[in-house]
Short mmCIF file of C-alpha atoms and ligand atoms in Angstrom, two decimals:
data_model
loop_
_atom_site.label_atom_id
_atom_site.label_comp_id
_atom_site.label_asym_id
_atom_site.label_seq_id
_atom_site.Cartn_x
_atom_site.Cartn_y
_atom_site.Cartn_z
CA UNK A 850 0.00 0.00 0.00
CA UNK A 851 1.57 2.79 -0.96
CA UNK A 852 0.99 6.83 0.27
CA UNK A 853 2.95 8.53 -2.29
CA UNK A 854 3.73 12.54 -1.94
CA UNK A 855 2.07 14.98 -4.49
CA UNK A 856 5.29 16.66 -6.27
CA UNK A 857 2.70 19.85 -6.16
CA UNK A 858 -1.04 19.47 -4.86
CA UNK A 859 -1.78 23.13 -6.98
CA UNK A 860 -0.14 21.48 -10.14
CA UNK A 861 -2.14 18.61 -9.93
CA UNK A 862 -5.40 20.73 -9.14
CA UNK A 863 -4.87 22.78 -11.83
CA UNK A 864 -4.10 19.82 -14.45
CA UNK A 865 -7.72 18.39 -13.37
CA UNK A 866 -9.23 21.49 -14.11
CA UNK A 867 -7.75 20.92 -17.57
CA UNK A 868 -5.67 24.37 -17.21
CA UNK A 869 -2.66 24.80 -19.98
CA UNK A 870 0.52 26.69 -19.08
CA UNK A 871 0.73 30.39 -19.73
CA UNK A 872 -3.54 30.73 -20.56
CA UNK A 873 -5.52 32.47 -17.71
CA UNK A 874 -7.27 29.81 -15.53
CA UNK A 875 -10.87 28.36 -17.09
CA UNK A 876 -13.55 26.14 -15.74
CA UNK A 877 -15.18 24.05 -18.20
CA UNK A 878 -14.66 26.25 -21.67
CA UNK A 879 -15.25 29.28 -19.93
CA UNK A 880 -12.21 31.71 -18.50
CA UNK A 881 -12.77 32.52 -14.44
CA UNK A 882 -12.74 36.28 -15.83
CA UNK A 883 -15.37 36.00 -17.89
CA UNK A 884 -17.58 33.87 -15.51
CA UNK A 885 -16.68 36.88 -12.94
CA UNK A 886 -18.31 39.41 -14.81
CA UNK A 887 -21.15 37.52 -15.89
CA UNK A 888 -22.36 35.99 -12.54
CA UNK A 889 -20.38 38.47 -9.92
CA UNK A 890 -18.00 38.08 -7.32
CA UNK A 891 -17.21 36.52 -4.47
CA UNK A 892 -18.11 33.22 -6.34
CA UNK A 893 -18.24 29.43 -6.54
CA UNK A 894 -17.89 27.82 -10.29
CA UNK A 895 -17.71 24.17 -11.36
CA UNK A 896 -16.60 22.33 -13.86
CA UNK A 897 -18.86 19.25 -14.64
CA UNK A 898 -17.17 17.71 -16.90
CA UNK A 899 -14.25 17.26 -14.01
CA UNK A 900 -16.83 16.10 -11.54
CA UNK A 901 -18.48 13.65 -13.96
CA UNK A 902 -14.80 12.21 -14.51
CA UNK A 903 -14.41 11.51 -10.95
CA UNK A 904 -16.96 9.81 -10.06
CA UNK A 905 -16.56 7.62 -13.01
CA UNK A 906 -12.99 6.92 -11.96
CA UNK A 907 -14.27 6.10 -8.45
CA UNK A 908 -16.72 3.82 -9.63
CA UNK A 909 -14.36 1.92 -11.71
CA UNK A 910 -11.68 1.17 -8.96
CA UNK A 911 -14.26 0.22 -6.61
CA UNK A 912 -16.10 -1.82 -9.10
CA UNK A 913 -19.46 -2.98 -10.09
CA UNK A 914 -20.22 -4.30 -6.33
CA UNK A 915 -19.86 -1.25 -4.65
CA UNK A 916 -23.06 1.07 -4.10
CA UNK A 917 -21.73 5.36 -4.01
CA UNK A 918 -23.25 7.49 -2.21
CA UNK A 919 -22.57 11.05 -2.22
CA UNK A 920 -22.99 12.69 0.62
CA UNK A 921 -24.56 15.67 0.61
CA UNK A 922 -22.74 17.45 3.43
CA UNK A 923 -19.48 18.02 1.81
CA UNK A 924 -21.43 20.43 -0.89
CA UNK A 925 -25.41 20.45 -1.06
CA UNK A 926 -25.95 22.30 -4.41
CA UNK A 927 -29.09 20.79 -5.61
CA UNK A 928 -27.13 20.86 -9.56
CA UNK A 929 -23.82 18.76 -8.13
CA UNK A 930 -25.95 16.15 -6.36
CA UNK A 931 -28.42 16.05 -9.54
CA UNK A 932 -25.45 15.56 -11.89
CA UNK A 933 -23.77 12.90 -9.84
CA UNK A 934 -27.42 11.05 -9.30
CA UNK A 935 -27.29 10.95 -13.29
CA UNK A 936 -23.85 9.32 -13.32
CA UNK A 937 -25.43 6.47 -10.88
CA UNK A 938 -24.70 7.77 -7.45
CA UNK A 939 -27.12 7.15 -4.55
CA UNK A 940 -27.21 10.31 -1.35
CA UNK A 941 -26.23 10.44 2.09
CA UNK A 942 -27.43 12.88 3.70
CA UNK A 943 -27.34 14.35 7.61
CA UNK A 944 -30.49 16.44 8.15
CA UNK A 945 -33.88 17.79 7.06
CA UNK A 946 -32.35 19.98 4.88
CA UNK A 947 -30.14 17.53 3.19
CA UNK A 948 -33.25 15.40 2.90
CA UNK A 949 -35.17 17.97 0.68
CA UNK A 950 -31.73 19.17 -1.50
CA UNK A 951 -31.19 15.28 -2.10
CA UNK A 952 -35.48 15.39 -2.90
CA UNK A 953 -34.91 18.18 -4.85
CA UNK A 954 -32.13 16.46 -7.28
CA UNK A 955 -34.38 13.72 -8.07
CA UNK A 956 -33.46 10.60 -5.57
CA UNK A 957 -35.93 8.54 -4.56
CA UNK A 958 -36.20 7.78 -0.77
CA UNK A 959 -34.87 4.24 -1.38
CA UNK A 960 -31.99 5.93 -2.59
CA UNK A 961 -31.44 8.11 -0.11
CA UNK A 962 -29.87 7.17 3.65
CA UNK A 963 -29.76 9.23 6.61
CA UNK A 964 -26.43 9.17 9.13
CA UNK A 965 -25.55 11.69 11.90
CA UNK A 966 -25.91 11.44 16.01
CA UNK A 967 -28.59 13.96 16.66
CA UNK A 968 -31.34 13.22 14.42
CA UNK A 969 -34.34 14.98 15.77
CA UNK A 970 -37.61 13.73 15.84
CA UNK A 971 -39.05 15.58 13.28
CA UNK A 972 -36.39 14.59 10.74
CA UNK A 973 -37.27 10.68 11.50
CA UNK A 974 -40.68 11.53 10.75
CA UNK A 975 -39.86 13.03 7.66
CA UNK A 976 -37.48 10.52 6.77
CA UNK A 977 -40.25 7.48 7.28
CA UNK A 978 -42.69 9.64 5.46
CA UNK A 979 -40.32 9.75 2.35
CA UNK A 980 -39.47 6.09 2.70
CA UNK A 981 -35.88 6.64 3.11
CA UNK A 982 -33.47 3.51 2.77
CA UNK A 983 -31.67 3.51 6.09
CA UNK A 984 -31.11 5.44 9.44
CA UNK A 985 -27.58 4.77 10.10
CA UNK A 986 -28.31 4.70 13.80
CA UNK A 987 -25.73 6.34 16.10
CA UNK A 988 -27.22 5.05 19.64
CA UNK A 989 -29.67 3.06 21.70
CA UNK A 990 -31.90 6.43 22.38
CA UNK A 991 -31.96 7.27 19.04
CA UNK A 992 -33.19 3.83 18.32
CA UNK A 993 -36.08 4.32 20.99
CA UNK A 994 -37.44 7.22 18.64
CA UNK A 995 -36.76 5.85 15.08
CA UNK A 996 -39.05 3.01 17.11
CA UNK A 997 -41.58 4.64 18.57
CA UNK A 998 -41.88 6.80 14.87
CA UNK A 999 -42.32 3.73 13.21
CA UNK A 1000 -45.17 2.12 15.56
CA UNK A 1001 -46.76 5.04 14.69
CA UNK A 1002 -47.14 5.34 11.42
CA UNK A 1003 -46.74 1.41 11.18
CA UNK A 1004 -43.78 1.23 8.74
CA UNK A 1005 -40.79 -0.49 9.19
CA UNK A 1006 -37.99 1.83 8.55
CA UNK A 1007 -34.97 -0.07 7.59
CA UNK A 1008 -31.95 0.58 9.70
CA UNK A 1009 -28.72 0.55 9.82
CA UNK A 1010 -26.13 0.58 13.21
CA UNK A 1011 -23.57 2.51 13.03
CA UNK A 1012 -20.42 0.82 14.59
CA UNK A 1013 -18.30 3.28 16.62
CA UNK A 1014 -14.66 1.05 15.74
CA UNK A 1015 -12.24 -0.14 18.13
CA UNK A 1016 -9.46 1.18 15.97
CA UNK A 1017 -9.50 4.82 14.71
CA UNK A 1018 -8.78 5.22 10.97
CA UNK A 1019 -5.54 7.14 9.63
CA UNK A 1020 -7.57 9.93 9.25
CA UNK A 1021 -7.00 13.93 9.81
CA UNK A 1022 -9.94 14.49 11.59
CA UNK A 1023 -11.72 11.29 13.25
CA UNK A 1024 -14.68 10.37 14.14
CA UNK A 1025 -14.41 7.04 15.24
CA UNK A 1026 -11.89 5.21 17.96
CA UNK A 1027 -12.36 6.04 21.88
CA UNK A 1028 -14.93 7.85 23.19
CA UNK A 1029 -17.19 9.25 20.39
CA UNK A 1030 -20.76 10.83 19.28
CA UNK A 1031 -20.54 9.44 16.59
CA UNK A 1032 -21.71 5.62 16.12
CA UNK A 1033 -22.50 2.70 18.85
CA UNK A 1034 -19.27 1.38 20.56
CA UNK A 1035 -18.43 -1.97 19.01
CA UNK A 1036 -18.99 -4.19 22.91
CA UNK A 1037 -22.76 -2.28 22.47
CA UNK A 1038 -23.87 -3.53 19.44
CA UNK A 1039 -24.26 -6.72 20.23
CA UNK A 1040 -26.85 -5.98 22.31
CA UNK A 1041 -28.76 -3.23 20.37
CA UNK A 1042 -28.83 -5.50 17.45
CA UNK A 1043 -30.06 -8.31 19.91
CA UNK A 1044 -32.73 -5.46 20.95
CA UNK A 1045 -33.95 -4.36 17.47
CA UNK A 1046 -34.56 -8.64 16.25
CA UNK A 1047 -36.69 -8.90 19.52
CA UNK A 1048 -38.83 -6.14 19.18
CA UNK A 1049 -39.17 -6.73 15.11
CA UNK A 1050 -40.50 -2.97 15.06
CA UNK A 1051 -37.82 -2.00 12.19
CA UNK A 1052 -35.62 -3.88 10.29
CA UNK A 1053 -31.99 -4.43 10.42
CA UNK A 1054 -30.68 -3.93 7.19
CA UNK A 1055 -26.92 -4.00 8.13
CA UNK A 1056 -24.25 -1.96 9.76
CA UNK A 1057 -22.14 1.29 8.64
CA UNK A 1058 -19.33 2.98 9.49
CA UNK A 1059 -17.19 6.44 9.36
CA UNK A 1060 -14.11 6.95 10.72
CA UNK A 1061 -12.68 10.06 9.46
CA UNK A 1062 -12.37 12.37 6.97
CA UNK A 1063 -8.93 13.31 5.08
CA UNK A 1064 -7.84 9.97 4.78
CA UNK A 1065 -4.48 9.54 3.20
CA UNK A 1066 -4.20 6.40 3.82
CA UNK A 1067 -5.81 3.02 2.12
CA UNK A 1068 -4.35 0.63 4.03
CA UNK A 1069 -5.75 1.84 7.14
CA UNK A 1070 -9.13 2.80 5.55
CA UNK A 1071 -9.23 -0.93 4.46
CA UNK A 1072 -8.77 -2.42 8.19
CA UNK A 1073 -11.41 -0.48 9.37
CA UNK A 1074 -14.12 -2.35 5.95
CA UNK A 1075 -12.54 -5.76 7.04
CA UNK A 1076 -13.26 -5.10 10.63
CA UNK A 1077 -16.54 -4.10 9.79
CA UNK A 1078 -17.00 -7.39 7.53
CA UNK A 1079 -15.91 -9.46 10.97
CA UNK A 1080 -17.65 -7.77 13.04
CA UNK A 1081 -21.28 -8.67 10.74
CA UNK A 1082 -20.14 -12.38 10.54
CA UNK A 1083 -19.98 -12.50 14.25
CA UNK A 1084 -23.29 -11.05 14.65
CA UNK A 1085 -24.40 -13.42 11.94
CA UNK A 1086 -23.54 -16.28 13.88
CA UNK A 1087 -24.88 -15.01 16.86
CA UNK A 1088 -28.36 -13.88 15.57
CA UNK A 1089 -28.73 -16.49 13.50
CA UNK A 1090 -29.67 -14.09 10.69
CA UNK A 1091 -28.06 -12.09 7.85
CA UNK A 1092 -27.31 -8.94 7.50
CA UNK A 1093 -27.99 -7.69 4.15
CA UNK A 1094 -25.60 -4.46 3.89
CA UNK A 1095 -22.05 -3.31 4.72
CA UNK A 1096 -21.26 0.53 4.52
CA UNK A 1097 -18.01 1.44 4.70
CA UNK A 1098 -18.18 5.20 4.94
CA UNK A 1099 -15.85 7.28 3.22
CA UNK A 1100 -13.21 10.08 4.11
CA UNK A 1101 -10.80 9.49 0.85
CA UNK A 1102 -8.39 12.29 1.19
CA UNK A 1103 -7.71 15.39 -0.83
CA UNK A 1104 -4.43 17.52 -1.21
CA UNK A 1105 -4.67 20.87 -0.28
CA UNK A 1106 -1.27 21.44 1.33
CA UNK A 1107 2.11 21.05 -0.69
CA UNK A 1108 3.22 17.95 0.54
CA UNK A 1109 0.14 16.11 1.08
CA UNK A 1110 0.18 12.46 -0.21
CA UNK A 1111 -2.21 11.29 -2.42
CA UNK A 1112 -5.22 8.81 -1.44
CA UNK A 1113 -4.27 5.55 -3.25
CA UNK A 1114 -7.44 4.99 -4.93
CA UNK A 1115 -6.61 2.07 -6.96
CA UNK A 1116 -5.41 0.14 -3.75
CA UNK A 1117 -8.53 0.89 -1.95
CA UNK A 1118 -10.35 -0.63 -4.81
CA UNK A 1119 -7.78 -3.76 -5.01
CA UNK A 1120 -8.71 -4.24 -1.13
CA UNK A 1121 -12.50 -3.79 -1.62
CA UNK A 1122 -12.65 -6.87 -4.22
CA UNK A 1123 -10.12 -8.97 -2.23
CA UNK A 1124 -12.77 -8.26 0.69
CA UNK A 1125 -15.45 -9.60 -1.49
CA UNK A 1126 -13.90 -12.53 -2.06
CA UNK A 1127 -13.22 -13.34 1.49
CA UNK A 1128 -16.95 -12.28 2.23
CA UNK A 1129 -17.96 -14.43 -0.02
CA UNK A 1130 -21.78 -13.69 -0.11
CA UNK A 1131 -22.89 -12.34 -3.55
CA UNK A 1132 -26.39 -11.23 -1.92
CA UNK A 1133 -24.57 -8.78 0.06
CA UNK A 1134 -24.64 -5.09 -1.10
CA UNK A 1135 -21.64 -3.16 -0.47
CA UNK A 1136 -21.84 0.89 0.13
CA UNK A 1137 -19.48 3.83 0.31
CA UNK A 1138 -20.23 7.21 0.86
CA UNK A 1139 -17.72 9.85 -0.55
CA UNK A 1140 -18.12 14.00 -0.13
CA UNK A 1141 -14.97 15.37 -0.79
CA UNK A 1142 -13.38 12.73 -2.90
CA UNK A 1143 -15.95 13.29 -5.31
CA UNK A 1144 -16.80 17.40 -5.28
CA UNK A 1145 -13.25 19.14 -4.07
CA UNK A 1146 -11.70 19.50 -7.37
CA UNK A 1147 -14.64 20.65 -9.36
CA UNK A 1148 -14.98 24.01 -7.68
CA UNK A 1149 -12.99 26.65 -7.17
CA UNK A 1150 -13.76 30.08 -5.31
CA UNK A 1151 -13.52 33.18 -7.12
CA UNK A 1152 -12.53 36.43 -5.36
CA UNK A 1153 -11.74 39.93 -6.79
CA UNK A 1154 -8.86 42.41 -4.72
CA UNK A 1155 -10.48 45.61 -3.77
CA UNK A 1156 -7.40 47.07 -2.48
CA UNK A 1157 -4.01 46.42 -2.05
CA UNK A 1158 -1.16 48.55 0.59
CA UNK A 1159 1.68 47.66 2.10
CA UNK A 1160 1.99 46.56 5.53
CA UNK A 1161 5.37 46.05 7.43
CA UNK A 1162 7.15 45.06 4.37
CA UNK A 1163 4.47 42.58 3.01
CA UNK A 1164 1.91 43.63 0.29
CA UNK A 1165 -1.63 42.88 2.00
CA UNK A 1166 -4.77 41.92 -1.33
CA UNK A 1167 -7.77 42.89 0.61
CA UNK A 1168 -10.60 40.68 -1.94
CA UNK A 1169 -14.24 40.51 -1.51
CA UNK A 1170 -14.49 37.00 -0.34
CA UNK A 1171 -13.00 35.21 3.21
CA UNK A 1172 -14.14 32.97 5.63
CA UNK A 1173 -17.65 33.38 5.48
CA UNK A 1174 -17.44 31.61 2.15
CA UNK A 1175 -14.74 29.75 2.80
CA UNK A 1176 -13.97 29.06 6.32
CA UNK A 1177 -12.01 25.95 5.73
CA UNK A 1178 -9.41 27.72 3.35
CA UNK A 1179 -8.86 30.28 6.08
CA UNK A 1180 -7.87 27.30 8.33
CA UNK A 1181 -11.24 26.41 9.91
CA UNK A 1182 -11.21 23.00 10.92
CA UNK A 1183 -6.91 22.41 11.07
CA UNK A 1184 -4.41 22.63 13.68
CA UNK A 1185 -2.14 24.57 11.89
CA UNK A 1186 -3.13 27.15 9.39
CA UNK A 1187 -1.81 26.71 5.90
CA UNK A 1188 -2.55 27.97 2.62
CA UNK A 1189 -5.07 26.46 0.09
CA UNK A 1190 -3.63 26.38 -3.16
CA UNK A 1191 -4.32 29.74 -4.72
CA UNK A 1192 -3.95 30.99 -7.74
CA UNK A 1193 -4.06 34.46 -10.00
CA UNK A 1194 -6.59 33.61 -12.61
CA UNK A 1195 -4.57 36.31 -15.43
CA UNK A 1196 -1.04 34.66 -14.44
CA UNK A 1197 -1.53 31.41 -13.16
CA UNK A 1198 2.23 29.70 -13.06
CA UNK A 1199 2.88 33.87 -11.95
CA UNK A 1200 4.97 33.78 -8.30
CA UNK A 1201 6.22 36.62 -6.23
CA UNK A 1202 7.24 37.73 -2.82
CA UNK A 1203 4.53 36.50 -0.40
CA UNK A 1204 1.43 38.80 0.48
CA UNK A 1205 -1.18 38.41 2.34
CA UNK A 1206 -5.11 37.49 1.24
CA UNK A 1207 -7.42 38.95 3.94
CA UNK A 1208 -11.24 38.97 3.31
CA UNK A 1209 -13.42 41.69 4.59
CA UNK A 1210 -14.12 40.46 7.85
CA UNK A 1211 -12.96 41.94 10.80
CA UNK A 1212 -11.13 38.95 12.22
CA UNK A 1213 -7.39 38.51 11.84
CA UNK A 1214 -9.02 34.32 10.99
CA UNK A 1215 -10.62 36.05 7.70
CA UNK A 1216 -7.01 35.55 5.85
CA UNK A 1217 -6.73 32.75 2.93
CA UNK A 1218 -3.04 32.65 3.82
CA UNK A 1219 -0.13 33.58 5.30
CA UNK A 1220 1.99 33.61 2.57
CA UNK A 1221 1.15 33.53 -1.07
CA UNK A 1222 3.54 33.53 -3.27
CA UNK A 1223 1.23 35.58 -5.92
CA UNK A 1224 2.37 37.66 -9.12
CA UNK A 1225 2.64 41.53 -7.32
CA UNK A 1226 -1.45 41.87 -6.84
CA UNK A 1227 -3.32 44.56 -7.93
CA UNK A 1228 -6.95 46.16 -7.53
CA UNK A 1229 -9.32 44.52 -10.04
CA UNK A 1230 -7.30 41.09 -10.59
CA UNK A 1231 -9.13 38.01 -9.77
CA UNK A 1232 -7.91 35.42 -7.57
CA UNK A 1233 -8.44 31.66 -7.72
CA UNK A 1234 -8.69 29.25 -4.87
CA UNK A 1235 -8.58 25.51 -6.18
CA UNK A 1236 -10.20 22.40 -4.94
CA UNK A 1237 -13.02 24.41 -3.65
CA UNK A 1238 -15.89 22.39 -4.43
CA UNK A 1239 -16.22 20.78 -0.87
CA UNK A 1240 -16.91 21.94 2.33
CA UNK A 1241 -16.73 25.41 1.20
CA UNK A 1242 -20.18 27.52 1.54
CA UNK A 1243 -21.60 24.96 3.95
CA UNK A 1244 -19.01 24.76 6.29
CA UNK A 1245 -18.55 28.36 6.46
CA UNK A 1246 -19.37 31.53 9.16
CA UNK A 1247 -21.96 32.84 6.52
CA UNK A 1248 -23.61 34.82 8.74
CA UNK A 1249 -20.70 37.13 10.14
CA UNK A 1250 -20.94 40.39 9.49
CA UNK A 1251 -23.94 39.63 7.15
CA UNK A 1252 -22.52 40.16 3.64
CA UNK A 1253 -23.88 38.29 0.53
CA UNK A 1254 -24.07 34.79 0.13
CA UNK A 1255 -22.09 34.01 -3.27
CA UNK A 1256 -23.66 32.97 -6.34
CA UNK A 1257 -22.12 29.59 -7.72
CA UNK A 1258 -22.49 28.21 -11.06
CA UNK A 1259 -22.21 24.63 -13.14
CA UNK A 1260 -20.60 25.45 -16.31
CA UNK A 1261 -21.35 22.17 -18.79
CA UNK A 1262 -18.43 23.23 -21.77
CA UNK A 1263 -18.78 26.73 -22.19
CA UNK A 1264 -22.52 26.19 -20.81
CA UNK A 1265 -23.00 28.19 -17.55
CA UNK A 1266 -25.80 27.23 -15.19
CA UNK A 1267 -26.54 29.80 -12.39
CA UNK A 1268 -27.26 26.92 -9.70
CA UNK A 1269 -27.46 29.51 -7.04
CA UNK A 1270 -28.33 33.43 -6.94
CA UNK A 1271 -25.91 35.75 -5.09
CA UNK A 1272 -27.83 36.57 -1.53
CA UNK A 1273 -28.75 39.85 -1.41
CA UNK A 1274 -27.75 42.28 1.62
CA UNK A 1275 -31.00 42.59 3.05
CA UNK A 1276 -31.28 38.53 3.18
CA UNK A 1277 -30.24 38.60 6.82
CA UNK A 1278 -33.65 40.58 8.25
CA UNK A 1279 -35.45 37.53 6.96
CA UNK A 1280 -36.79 35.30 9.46
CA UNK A 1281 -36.55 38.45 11.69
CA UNK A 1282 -39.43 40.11 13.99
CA UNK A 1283 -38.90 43.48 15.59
CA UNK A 1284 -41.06 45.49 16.61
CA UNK A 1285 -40.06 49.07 15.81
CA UNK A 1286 -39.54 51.04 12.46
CA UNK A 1287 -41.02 49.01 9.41
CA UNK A 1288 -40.58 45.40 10.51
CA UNK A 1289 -42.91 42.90 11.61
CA UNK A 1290 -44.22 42.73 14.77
C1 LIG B 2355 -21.25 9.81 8.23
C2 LIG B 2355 -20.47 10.51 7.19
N1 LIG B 2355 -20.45 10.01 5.95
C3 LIG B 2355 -19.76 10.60 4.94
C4 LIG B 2355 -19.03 11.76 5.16
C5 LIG B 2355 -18.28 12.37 4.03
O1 LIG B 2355 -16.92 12.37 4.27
P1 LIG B 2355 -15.87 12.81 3.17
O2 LIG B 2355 -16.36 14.10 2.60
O3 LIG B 2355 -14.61 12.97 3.91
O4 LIG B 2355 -15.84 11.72 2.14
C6 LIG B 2355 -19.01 12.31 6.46
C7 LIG B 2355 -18.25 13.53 6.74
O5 LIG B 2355 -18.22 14.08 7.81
C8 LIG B 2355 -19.75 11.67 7.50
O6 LIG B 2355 -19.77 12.17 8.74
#
């Protein structure tokens, strides 16, 4: 198994993308200029045909066994998940919300499975009334409700329990392995299966399990499937019945950082069909459930400099995107705060001395980096960041300081779709009541 370094994560990026040396960067047929001044900036832009081409790549090193899910959190644009239901995906999704977007792009509840530890009441209700496959359960209490729903409205929900592992995945942010939210400990599901066969209330479709995201490594990922796989043939034996479905979870890995290795995805799909084979049980349906893997290096964020001085020897862009669009390339979510690879769409391969990137927020956090080496920037030019497509918008502060959501568009060739309007700046009195001036009582 091998983890391999990326000579350069933003050359790699920008060779997906399809970019050629010395032309300004495109998505799809269409330069990032041009989409600027059509749709606006700050935004989000696409390329399909580079998301269609992943997927298609995953699917064929996992093989024809494998079920993919996409799951919704790592991007819920109602256009990305429609495109990659077309190319054969299923959805995984981890709320109400989620629920309708994956709705909205045309899955079918039977295509559509629901994983996360705080599912409310009101989303199992939903979830039964849409029929949806599975409810990865994450804990005996939340079995109690998805119960008591069902007896209800006398359906049996399928179910799925997710196993909290013993062993934590090589993974950069876990969420499996000690003491967890996130899934059933392994020495508790034993019993909670035991529990859900007695009271034959819903039905036990199989078990699941996440351990991370940013998973470099395939080796590792694989231990955790095979534990998984031994862990239903125990309960097999025990309960005297099968279980129909394995999902692995997902977590590949993505290179933002120079220096990141890549996620051997050939290897994970070697180990997949060697775990087959041992399984041995061609009724079984396999499942993964990829966000990032599939979405990152689609997207990239557009952002325009407003203003540009010098500041103790370093040129400072000030551009009209940040964190609120973007937390995660500001650093949200890492230990140490590095730069996403970023790019100036008129001069792409252009370097020069480091400046800073700071956003309009008014937190020292709303900085893309501490030290891109960008071409000298200047008001007006338009900056790039790459692999943007995941856990951008959704996993950002959108709400601080109550700019403008961005718009973001699919562009299909040199076909844009406008998959979601810019906010406008009075967006954030909506949902408001006051009771002075003009506003609602
Ligand atoms: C249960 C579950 N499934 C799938 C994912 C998607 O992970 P990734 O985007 O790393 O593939 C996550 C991410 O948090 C998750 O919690």
């Amino acid at each position: 198994m091998t983890v391999e370094p990326t000579p350069s994560v933003r050359e790699a990026h920008l060779a997906e993308l399809g970019h050629e040396t010395g032309r300004p960067l495109h998505v799809g047929g269409l330069s990032a200029e041009e989409l600027a001044r059509r749709f606006g900036t700050p935004l989000y832009a696409y390329d399909a045909r580079v998301l269609r081409e992943r997927f298609q790549r995953v699917r064929e090193a996992l093989g024809g066994r494998v079920e993919i899910s996409y799951a919704l959190k790592a991007n819920p644009l109602v256009a990305l998940a429609e495109l990659l239901r077309r190319e054969g995906a299923r959805a995984e999704v981890a709320s109400a919300g989620e629920i309708h977007a994956a709705l909205a792009a045309g899955f079918e509840g039977p295509e559509i499975q629901f994983a996360g530890p705080g599912k409310s009441r009101e989303e199992i209700e939903l979830s039964v009334e849409h029929g949806l496959a599975r409810l990865n359960l994450e804990s005996p209490a939340e079995y109690e409700v998805i119960a008591s729903v069902a007896r209800e409205r006398g359906l049996r929900q399928g179910v799925a329990v997710r196993v909290n592992p013993e062993r934590a995945v090589a993974a950069r942010m876990h969420m499996g392995g000690g003491s967890q939210k996130f899934g059933v400990d392994v020495d508790q599901v034993e019993g909670l299966t035991r529990r859900i066969l007695d009271e034959d209330v819903v039905e036990l479709e199989g078990l699941h399990v996440y351990g991370g995201t940013q998973c470099f490594d395939a080796g590792s990922w694989l231990r955790n499937a095979k534990a998984l796989l031994e862990l239903a043939a125990r309960l097999e034996d025990l309960h005297g019945r099968p279980l129909r479905e394995l999902n692995f979870g997902g977590g590949f890995g993505i290179g933002y950082y120079e220096g990141d290795p890549t996620f051997d995805l050939g290897a994970a799909g070697e180990g997949l069909r060697a775990l087959h084979e041992e399984d041995a049980r061609p009724e079984r349906a396999y499942h993964v459930e990829l966000g990032r893997y599939l979405v990152a290096t689609c997207g990239v964020y557009l952002t325009r400099v407003l203003y540009t001085k010098r500041s103790a020897g370093r040129t400072i862009a000030v551009v009209d995107g940040g964190m609120h669009h973007h937390a995660a390339a500001a650093g949200l979510g890492s230990i140490m705060r590095r730069s996403f690879p970023l790019v100036a769409c008129h001069d792409v391969e252009g370097s020069g001395d480091p400046s800073g990137v700071g956003g309009p927020l008014c937190t020292p956090a709303d900085e893309f980096c501490g030290a891109a080496a960008l071409p000298e920037p200047s008001s007006g030019d338009l900056l790039a960041v790459l692999a943007s497509g995941a856990y951008g918008l959704t996993f950002s502060t959108a709400q601080f300081l109550s700019h403008p959501t961005p718009a973001e568009v699919l562009v299909e060739g040199d076909v844009p779709l406008l998959a979601r309007e810019r906010g406008r700046p009075e967006e954030p009195l909506r949902l408001q009541r006051w009771t002075r001036g003009r506003g609602r009582p």
